[in-house]
Short mmCIF file of C-alpha atoms in Angstrom, two decimals:
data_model
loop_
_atom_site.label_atom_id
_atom_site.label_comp_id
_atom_site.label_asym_id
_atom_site.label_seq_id
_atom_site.Cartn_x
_atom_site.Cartn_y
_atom_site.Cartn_z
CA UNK E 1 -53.67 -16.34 -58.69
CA UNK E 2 -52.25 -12.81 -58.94
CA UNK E 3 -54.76 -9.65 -59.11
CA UNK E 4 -52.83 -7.99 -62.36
CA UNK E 5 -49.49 -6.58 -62.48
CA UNK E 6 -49.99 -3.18 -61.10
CA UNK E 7 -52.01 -4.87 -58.01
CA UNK E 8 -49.82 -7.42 -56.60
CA UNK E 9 -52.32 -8.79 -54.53
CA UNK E 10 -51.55 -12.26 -54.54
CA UNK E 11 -54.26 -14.83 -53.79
CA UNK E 12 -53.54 -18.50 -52.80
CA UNK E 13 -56.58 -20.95 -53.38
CA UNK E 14 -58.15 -23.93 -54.65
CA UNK E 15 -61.40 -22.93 -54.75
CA UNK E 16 -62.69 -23.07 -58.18
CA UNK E 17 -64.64 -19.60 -58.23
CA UNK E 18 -62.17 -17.80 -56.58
CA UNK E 19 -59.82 -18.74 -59.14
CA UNK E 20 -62.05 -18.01 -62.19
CA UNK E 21 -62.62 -14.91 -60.90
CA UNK E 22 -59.28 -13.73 -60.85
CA UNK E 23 -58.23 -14.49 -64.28
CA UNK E 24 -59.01 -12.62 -67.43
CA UNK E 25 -60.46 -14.62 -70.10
CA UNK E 26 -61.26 -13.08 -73.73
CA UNK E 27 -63.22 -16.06 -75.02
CA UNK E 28 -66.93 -15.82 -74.64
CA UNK E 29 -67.84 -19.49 -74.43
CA UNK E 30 -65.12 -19.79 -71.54
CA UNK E 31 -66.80 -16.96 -69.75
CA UNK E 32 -70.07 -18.31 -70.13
CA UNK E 33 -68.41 -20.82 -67.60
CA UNK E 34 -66.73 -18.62 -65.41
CA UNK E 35 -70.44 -17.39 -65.11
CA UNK E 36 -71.77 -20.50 -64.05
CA UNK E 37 -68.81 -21.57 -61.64
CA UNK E 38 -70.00 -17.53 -59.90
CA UNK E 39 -73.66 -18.70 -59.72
CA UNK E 40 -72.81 -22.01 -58.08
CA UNK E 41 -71.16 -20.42 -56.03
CA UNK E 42 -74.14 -17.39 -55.22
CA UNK E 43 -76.85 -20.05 -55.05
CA UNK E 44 -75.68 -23.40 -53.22
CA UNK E 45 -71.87 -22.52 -52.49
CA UNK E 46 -69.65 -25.37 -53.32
CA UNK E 47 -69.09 -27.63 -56.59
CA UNK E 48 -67.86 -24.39 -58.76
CA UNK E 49 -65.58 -26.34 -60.09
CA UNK E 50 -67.36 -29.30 -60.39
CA UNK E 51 -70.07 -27.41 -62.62
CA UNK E 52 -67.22 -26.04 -64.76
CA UNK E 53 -65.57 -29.42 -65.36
CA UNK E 54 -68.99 -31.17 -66.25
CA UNK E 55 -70.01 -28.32 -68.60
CA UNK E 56 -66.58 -28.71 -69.73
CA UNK E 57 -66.93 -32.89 -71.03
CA UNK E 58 -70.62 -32.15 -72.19
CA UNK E 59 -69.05 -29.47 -74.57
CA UNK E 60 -66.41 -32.43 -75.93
CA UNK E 61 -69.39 -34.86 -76.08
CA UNK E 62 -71.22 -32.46 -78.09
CA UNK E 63 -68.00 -31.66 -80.07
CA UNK E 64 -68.09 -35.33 -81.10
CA UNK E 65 -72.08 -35.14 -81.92
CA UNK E 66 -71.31 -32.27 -84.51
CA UNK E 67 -68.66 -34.12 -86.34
CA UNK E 68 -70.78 -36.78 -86.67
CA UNK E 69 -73.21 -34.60 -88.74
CA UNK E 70 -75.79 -34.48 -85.65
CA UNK E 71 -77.49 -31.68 -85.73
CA UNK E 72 -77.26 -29.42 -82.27
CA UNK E 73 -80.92 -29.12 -82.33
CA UNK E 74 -81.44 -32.53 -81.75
CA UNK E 75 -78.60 -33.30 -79.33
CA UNK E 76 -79.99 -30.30 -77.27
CA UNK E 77 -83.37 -32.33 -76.86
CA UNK E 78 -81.37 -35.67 -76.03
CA UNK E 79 -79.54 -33.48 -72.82
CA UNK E 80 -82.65 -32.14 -72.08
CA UNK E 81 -84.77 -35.77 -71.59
CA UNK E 82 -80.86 -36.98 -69.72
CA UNK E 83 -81.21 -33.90 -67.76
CA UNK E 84 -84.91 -34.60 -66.40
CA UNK E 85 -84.01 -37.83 -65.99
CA UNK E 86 -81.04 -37.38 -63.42
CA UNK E 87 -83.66 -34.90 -61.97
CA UNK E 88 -85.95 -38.13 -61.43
CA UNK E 89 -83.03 -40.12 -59.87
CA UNK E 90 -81.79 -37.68 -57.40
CA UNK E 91 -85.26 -37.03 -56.14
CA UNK E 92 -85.55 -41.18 -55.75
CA UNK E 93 -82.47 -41.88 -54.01
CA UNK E 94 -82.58 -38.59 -51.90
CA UNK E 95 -82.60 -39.34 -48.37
CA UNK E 96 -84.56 -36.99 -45.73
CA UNK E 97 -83.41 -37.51 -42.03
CA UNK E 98 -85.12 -34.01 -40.84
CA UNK E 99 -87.30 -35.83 -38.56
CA UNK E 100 -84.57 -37.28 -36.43
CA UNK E 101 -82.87 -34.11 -34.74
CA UNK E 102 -79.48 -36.55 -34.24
CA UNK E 103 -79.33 -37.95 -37.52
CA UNK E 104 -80.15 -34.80 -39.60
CA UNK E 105 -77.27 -33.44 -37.20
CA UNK E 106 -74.77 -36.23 -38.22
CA UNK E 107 -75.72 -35.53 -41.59
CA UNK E 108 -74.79 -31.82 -41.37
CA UNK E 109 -71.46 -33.12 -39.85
CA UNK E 110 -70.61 -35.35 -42.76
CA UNK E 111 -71.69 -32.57 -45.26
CA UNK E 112 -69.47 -30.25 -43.93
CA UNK E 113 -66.70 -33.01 -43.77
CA UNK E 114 -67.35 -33.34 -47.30
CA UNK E 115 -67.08 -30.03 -48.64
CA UNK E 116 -63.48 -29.58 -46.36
CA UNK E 117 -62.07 -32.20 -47.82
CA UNK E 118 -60.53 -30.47 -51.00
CA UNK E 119 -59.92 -27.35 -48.84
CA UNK E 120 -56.80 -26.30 -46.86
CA UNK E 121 -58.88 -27.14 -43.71
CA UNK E 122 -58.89 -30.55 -44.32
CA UNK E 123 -56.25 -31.48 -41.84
CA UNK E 124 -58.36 -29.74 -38.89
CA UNK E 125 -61.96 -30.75 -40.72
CA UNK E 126 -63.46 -32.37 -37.71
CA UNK E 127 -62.91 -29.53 -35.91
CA UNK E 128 -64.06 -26.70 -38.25
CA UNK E 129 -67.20 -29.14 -39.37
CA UNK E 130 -68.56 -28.99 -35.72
CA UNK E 131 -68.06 -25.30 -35.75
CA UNK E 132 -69.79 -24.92 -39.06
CA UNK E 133 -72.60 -27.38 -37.78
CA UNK E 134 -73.31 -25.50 -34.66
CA UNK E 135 -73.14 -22.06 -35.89
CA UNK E 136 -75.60 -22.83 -38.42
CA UNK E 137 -77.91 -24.45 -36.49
CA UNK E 138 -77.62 -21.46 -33.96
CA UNK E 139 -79.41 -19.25 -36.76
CA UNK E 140 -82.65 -21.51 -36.71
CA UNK E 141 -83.22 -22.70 -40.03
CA UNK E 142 -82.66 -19.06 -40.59
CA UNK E 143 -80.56 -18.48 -44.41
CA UNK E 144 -78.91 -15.50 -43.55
CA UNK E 145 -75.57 -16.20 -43.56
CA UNK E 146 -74.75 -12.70 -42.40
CA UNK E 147 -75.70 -13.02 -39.38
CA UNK E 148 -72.54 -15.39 -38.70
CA UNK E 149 -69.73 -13.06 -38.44
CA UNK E 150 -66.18 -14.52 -39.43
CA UNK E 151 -63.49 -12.36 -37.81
CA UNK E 152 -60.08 -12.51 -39.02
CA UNK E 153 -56.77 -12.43 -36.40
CA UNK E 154 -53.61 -13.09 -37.92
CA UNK E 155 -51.66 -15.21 -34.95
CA UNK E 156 -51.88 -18.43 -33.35
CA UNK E 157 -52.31 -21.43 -35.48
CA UNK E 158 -55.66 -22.81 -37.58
CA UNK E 159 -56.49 -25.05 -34.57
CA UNK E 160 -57.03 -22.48 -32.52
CA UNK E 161 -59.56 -20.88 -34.30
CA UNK E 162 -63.07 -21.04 -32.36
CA UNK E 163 -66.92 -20.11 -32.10
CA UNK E 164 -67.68 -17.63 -29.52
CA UNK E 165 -70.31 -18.70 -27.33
CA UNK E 166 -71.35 -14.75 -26.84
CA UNK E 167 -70.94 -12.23 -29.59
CA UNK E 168 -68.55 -10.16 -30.64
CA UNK E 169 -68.45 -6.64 -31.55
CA UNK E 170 -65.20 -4.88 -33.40
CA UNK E 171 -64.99 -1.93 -31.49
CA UNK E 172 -64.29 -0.39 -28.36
CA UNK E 173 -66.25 0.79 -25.18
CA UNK E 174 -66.27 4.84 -24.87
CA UNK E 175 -64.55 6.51 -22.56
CA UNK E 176 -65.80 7.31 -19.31
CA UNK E 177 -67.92 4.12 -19.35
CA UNK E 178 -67.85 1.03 -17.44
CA UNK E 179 -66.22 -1.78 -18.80
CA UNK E 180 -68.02 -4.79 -17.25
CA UNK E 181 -71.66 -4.68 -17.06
CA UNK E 182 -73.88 -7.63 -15.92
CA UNK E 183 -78.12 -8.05 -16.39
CA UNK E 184 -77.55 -5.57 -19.49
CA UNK E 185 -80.73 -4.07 -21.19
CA UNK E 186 -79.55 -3.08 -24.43
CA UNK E 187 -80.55 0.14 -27.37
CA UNK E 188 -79.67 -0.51 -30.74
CA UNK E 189 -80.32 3.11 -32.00
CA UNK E 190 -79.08 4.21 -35.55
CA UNK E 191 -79.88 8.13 -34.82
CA UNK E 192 -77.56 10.89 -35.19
CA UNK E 193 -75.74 12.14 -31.33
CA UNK E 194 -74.18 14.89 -32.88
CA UNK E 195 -75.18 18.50 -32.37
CA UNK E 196 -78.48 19.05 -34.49
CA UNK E 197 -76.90 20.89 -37.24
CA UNK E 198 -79.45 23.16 -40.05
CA UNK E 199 -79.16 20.63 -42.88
CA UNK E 200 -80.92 22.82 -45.38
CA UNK E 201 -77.85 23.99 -48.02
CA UNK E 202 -76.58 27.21 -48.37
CA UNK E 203 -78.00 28.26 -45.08
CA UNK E 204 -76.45 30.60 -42.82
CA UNK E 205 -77.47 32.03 -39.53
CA UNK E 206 -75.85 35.30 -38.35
CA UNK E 207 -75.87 36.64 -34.87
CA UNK E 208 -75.11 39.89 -33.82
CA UNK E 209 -73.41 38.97 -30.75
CA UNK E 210 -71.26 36.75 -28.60
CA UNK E 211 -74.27 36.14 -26.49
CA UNK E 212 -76.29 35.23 -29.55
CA UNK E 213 -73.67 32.43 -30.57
CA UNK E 214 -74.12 31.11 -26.72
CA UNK E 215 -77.49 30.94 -27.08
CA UNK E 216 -77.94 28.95 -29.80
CA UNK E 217 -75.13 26.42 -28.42
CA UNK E 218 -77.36 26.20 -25.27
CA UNK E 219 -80.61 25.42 -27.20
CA UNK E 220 -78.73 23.02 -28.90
CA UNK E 221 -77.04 21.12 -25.81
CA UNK E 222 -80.79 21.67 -24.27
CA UNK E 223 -82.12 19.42 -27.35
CA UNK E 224 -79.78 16.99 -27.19
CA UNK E 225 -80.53 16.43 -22.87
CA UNK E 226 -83.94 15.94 -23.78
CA UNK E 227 -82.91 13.38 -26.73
CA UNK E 228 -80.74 11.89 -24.05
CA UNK E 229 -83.66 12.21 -21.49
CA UNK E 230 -85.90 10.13 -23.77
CA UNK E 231 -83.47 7.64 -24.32
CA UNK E 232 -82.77 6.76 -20.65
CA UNK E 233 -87.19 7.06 -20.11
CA UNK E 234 -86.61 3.38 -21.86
CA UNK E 235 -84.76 2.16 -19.04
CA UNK E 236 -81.63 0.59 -20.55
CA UNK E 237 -78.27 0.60 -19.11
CA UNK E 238 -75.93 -0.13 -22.68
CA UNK E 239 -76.66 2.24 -25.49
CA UNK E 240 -75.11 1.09 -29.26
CA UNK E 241 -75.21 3.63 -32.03
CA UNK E 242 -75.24 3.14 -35.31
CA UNK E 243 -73.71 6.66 -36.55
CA UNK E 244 -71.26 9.05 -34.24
CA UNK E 245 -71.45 10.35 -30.49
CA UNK E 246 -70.38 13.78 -29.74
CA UNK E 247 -69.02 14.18 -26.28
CA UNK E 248 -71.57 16.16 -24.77
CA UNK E 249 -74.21 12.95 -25.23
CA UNK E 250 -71.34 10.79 -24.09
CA UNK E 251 -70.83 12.12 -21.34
CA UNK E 252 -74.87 12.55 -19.89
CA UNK E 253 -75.18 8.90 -20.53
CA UNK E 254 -71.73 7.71 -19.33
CA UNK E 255 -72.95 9.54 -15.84
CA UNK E 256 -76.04 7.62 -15.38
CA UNK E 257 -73.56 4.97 -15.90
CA UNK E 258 -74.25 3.78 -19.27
CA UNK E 259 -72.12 1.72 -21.28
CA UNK E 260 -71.75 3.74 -24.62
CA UNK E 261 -70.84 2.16 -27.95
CA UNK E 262 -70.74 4.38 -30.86
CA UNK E 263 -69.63 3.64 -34.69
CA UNK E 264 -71.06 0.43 -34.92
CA UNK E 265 -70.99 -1.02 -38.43
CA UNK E 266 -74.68 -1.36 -39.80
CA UNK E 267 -73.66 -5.32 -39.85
CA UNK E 268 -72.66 -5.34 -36.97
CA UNK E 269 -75.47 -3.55 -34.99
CA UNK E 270 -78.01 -6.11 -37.55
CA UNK E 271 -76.48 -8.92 -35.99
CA UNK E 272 -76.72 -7.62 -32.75
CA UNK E 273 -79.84 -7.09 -32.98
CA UNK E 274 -80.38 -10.99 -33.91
CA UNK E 275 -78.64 -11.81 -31.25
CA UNK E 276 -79.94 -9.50 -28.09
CA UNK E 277 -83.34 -9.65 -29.46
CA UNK E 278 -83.40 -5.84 -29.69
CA UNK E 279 -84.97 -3.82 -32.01
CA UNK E 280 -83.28 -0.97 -34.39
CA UNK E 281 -84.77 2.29 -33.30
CA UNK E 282 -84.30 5.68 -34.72
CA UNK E 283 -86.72 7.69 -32.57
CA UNK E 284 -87.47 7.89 -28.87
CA UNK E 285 -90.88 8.97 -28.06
CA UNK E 286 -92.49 5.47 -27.22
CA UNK E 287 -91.30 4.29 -23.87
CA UNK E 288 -93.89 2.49 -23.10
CA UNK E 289 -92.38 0.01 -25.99
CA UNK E 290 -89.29 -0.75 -24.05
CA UNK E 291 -89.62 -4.66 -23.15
CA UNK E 292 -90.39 -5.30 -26.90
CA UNK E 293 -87.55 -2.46 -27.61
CA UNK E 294 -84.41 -3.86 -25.91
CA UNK E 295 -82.36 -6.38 -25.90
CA UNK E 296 -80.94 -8.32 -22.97
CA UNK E 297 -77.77 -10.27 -22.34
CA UNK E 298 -76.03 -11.50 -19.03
CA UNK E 299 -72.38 -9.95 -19.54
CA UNK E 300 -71.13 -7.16 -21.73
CA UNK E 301 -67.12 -6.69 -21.12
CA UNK E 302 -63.99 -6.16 -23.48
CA UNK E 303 -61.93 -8.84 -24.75
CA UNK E 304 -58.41 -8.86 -26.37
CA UNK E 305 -57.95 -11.09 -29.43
CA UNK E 306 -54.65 -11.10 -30.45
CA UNK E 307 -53.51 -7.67 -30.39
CA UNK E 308 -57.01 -6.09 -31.02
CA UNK E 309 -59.66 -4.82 -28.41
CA UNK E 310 -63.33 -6.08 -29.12
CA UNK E 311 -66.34 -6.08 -27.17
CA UNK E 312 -68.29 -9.53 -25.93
CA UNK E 313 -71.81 -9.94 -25.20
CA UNK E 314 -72.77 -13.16 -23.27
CA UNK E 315 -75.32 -15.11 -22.73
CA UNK E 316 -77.85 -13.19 -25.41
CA UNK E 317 -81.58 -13.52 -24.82
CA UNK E 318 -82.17 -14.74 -28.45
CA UNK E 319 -78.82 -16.56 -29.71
CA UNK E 320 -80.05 -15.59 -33.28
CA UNK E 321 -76.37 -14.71 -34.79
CA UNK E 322 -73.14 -15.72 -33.66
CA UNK E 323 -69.10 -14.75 -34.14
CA UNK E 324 -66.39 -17.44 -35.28
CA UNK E 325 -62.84 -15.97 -34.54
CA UNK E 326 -60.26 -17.55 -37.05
CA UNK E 327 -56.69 -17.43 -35.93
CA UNK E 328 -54.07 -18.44 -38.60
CA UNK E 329 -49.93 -17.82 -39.41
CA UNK E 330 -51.29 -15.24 -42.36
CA UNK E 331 -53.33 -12.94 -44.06
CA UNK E 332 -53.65 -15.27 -46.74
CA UNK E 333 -54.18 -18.46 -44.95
CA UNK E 334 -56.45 -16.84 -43.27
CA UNK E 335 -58.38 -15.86 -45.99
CA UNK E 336 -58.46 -19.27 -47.88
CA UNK E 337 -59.72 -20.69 -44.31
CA UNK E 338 -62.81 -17.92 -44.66
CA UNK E 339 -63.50 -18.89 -48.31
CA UNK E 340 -63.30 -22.78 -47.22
CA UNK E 341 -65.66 -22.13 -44.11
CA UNK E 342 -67.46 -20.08 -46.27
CA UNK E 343 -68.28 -23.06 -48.73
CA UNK E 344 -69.13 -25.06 -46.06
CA UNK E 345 -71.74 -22.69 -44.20
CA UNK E 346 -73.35 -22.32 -47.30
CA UNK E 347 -74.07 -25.87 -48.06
CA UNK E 348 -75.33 -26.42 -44.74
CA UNK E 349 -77.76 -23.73 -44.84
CA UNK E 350 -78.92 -24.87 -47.95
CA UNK E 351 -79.36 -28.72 -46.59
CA UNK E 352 -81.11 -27.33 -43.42
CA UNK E 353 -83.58 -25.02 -45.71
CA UNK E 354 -83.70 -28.19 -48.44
CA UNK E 355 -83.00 -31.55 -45.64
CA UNK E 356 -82.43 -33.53 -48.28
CA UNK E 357 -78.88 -35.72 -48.73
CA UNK E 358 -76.94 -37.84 -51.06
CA UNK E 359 -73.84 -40.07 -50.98
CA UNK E 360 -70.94 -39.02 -52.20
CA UNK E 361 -67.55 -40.14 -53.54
CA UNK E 362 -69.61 -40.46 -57.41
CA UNK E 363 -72.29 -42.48 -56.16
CA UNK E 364 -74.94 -39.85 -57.62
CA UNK E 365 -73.03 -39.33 -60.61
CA UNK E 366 -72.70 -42.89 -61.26
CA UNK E 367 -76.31 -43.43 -60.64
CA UNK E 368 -77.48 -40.56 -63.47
CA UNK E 369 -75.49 -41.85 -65.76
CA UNK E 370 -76.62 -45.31 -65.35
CA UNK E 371 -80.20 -43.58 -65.44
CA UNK E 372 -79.36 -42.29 -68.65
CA UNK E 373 -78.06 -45.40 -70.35
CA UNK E 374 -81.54 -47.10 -69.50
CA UNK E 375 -83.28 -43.97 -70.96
CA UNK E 376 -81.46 -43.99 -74.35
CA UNK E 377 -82.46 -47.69 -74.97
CA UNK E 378 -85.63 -46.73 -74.97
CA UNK E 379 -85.33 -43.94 -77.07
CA UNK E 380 -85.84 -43.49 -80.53
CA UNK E 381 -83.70 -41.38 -83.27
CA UNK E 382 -80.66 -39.41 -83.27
CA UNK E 383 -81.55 -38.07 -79.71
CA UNK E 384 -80.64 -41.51 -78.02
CA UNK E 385 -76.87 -40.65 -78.86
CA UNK E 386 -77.03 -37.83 -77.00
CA UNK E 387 -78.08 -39.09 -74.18
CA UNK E 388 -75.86 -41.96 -74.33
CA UNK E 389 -72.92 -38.80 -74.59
CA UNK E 390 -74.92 -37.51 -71.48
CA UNK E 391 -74.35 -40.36 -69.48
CA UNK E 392 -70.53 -40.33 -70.61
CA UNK E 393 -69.82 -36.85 -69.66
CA UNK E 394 -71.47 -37.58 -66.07
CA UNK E 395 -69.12 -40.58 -66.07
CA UNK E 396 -66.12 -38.65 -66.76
CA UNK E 397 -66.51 -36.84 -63.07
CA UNK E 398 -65.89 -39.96 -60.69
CA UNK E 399 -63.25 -40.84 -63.39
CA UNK E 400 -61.72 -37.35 -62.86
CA UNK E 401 -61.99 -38.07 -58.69
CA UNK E 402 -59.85 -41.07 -59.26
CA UNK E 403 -56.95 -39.47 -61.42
CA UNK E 404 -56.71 -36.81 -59.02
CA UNK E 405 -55.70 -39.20 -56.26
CA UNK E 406 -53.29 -40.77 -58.66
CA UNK E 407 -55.73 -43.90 -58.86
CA UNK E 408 -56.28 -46.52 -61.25
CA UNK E 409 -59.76 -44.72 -62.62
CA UNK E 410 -60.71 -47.37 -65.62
CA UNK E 411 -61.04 -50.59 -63.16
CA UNK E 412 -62.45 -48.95 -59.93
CA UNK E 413 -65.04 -46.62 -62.01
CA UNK E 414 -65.93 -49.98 -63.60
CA UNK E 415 -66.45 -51.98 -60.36
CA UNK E 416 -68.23 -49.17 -59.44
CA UNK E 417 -70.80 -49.20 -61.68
CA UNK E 418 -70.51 -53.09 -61.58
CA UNK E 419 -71.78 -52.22 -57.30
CA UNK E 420 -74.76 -49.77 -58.24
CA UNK E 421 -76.18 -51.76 -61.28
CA UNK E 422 -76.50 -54.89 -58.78
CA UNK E 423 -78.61 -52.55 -56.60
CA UNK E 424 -76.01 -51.48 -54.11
CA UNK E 425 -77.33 -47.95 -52.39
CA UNK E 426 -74.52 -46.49 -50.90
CA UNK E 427 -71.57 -47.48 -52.99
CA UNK E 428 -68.69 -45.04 -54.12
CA UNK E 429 -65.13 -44.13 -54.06
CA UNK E 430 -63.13 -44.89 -51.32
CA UNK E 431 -60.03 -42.59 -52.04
CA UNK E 432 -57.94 -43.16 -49.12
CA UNK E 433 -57.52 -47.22 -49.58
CA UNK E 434 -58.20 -46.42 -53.68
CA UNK E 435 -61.19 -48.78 -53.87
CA UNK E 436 -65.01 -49.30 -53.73
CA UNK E 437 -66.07 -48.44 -50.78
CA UNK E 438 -69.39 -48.24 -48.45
CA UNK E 439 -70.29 -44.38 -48.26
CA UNK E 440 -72.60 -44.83 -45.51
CA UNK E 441 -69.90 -46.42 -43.07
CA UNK E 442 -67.45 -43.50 -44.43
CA UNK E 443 -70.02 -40.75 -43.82
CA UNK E 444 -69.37 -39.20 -47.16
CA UNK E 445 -72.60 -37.05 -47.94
CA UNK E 446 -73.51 -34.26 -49.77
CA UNK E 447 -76.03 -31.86 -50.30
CA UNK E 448 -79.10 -33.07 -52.93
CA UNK E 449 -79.18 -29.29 -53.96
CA UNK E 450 -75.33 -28.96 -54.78
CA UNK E 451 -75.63 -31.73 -57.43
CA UNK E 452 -79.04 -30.83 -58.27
CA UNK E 453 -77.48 -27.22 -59.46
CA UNK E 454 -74.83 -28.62 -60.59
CA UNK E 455 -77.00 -30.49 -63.54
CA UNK E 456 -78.79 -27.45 -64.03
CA UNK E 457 -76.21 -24.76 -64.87
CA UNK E 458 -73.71 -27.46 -66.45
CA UNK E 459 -76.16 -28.29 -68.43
CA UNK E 460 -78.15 -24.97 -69.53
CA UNK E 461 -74.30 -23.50 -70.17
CA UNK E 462 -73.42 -25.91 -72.84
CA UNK E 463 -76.92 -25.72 -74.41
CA UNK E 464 -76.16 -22.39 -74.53
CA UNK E 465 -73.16 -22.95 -76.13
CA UNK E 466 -74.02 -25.14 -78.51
CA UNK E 467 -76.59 -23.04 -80.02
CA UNK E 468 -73.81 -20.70 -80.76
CA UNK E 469 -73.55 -20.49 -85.06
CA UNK E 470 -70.69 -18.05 -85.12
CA UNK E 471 -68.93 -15.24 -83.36
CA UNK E 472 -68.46 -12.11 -83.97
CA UNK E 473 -66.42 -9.63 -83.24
CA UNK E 474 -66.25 -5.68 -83.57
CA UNK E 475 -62.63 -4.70 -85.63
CA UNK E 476 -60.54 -3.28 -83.78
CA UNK E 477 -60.17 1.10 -84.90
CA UNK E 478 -57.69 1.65 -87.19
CA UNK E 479 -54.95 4.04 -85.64
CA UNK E 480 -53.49 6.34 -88.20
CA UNK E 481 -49.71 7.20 -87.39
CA UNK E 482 -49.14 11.05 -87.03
#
């Protein structure tokens, strides 16, 4: 996808939101599903496209409906009883291995094995699914997925990519500090280190002499001891700013042998934080605080990455946030590898926070739909057929898995659902030998939440749709010729 003529930025990707993103669409009902494909991405992080293709064959079920003379009204209630429904049957065949530390662990793995598999780190998924697993699992059922920091550095190859057991700052020690520090007892301040400047506009003060001027630079380099005096009352030994550190500060701290870090990004210090098990302080006047204050870590030294400096801190008192360093041949491969890790850190955090998991490979899908055709039998009226064009659309998606691997779809989609209606539980599509296969054995699992969106906003969008009468649109202003 290209970013518009004038900004040749030029994206490669298969990831579904990305993509919809980048295009400009006119037509409101397709951005009504660019919409969706955004929020599945916001909320759960993978199946964008999934949620646009299903939204996509309800809309040509429904299309059918209406030229049948059924009114929308009524095929909107039919979706609606389908769509509680496949609730229902997720919720029953929803597994929840959160008791079992190794199991729920395996299941992680396979999740994030899952959602690699239609990325471009498929070929190294083993290896980016542990990293995925263990960084996530570092955060402690923690959802903030800010506090794992993905740093880019174009170089090496994809395998070499890694997660840093300490964690890593982008930027650089100050001069005049040491560069090694072990037992570190660590400030997160955001407070400003310049001179304290009269921040009241349009003031000016006006001295008379020379002497005057000195004055007032003493009283100001006296203010900023005592700032620095406070400071060191807390006993720590590696001081990390938030804003800018004028020499003068530096250099009082640097000679009591401080390691100084100035310019941190606010990110970065609030995963620092997370990670040292410091607090963020902006005043100095309660010392006493200073074991609840600071943060400790075993090492603090600088590292080179690639060509680029950065600073590591190991063996952190809390382990709350962690760094993974992605090394790749280019700026854009290394980008799709950050969307594709992205996708898969999100789904994890969302199984860890939900613990619940489902087979893949169109079991689930199968199983709704064959949900649904049990539903509409026992339905009455007009509504039936939409359910019944429910349970097609949801159809149409392991259908869709098999013609993308160039498969025979018709006969194994029908064995398939030949497996789950004689009670098999873990049945699906095995795409590498192009046949029914055991999903358990394979590992192939996904997250209940994923599909459990998926029904949601697939389905919600084409009601939406549907209800649609007309539209209309403003004329465009005449332009008279001069």
């Amino acid at each position: 996808a290209s970013a518009g003529p004038h900004n040749e930025k030029i994206v490669v990707t298969n990831d579904g939101a990305t993509i919809l993103r980048a295009i400009h669409i006119d037509n409101p009902a397709a951005k009504i599903l660019v919409d969706i494909s955004k929020t599945q991405d916001e909320e759960v992080g993978d199946g964008t496209t999934s949620v646009a293709v299903f939204a996509g064959e309800l809309l040509r079920e429904a299309e059918k409906l209406v030229s049948q003379k059924i009114h929308p009204q009524h095929i909107i209630e039919g979706w609606r009883k389908a769509k509680d429904e496949c609730l229902k049957t997720l919720e029953s065949i929803a597994m929840d291995n959160s008791v079992n530390e190794e199991q729920f662990r395996k299941d992680l793995f396979n999740i994030a094995m899952t959602t690699l598999s239609s990325k471009l780190l498929k070929h190294d998924k083993e290896k980016f699914a542990k990293l995925a697993v263990d960084s996530v699992l570092r955060l402690h059922g923690n959802s903030d997925l800010s506090l794992i920091k993905i740093i880019k550095k174009a170089g090496g190859t994809l395998h070499d990519s890694y997660l840093e057991e300490g964690f890593l700052l982008e930027k650089s020690i100050s001069i005049g500090s040491p560069k090694t520090l072990e037992d570190c007892k660590i400030m997160v301040a955001n407070t400003p280190m310049d001179y304290d400047k009269i921040k009241i506009y349009g003031t000016k003060v006006k001295a008379d002499s020379m002497e005057g001027i000195a004055e007032i630079e003493k009283a100001e380099k006296e203010k900023m001891k005592e700032k620095v005096d406070k400071i060191m009352s807390y006993g720590c030994n590696v001081f990390v700013n938030r804003q800018l550190i004028y020499n003068y500060p530096e250099e009082l701290l640097a000679q009591k042998g401080v390691v100084v870090i100035e310019h941190a990004d606010f990110d970065g210090i609030e995963r620092l934080a997370a990670a040292t098990g410091a607090e963020i302080v902006s005043t100095f006047d309660n010392s006493e605080r200073g074991e609840q204050v600071l943060g400790h870590c075993n090492l603090i030294e600088e590292v080179m990455i690639g060509e680029d400096k950065l600073i590591r801190f190991s063996g952190c008192k809390s382990n709350g946030a962690c760094t993974i360093v992605l090394r790749g041949a280019s700026t854009h491969v290394l980008e799709e590898a950050e969307r594709s890790l992205h996708d898969a850190l999100c789904v994890l955090t969302q199984t860890v926070k939900n613990k619940r998991v489902v087979y893949g490979g169109g079991h689930v899908e199968m199983k709704m739909s064959t949900a649904c055709d049990q539903l509409a039998k026992s339905t009455l009226g007009k509504q039936a057929i939409a359910i019944e064009g429910f349970s097609r659309a949801l159809k149409q998606l392991p259908i869709i898995i098999c013609d993308n691997g160039g498969l025979d779809s018709a006969e194994i989609v029908q064995a398939l659902k030949v497996r789950i209606n004689d009670g098999d539980k873990s049945a699906g599509i095995d795409i590498n030998k192009g046949e029914v296969g055991d999903m358990e054995k394979l590992g192939i699992t996904e997250c209940m939440r994923v599909k459990e969106q998926i029904i949601l906003s697939a389905t919600e969008a084409a009601e939406l749709i549907l209800r649609v009468d007309d539209i209309i649109k403003c004329a465009p202003r005449a332009r008279d010729r001069p």
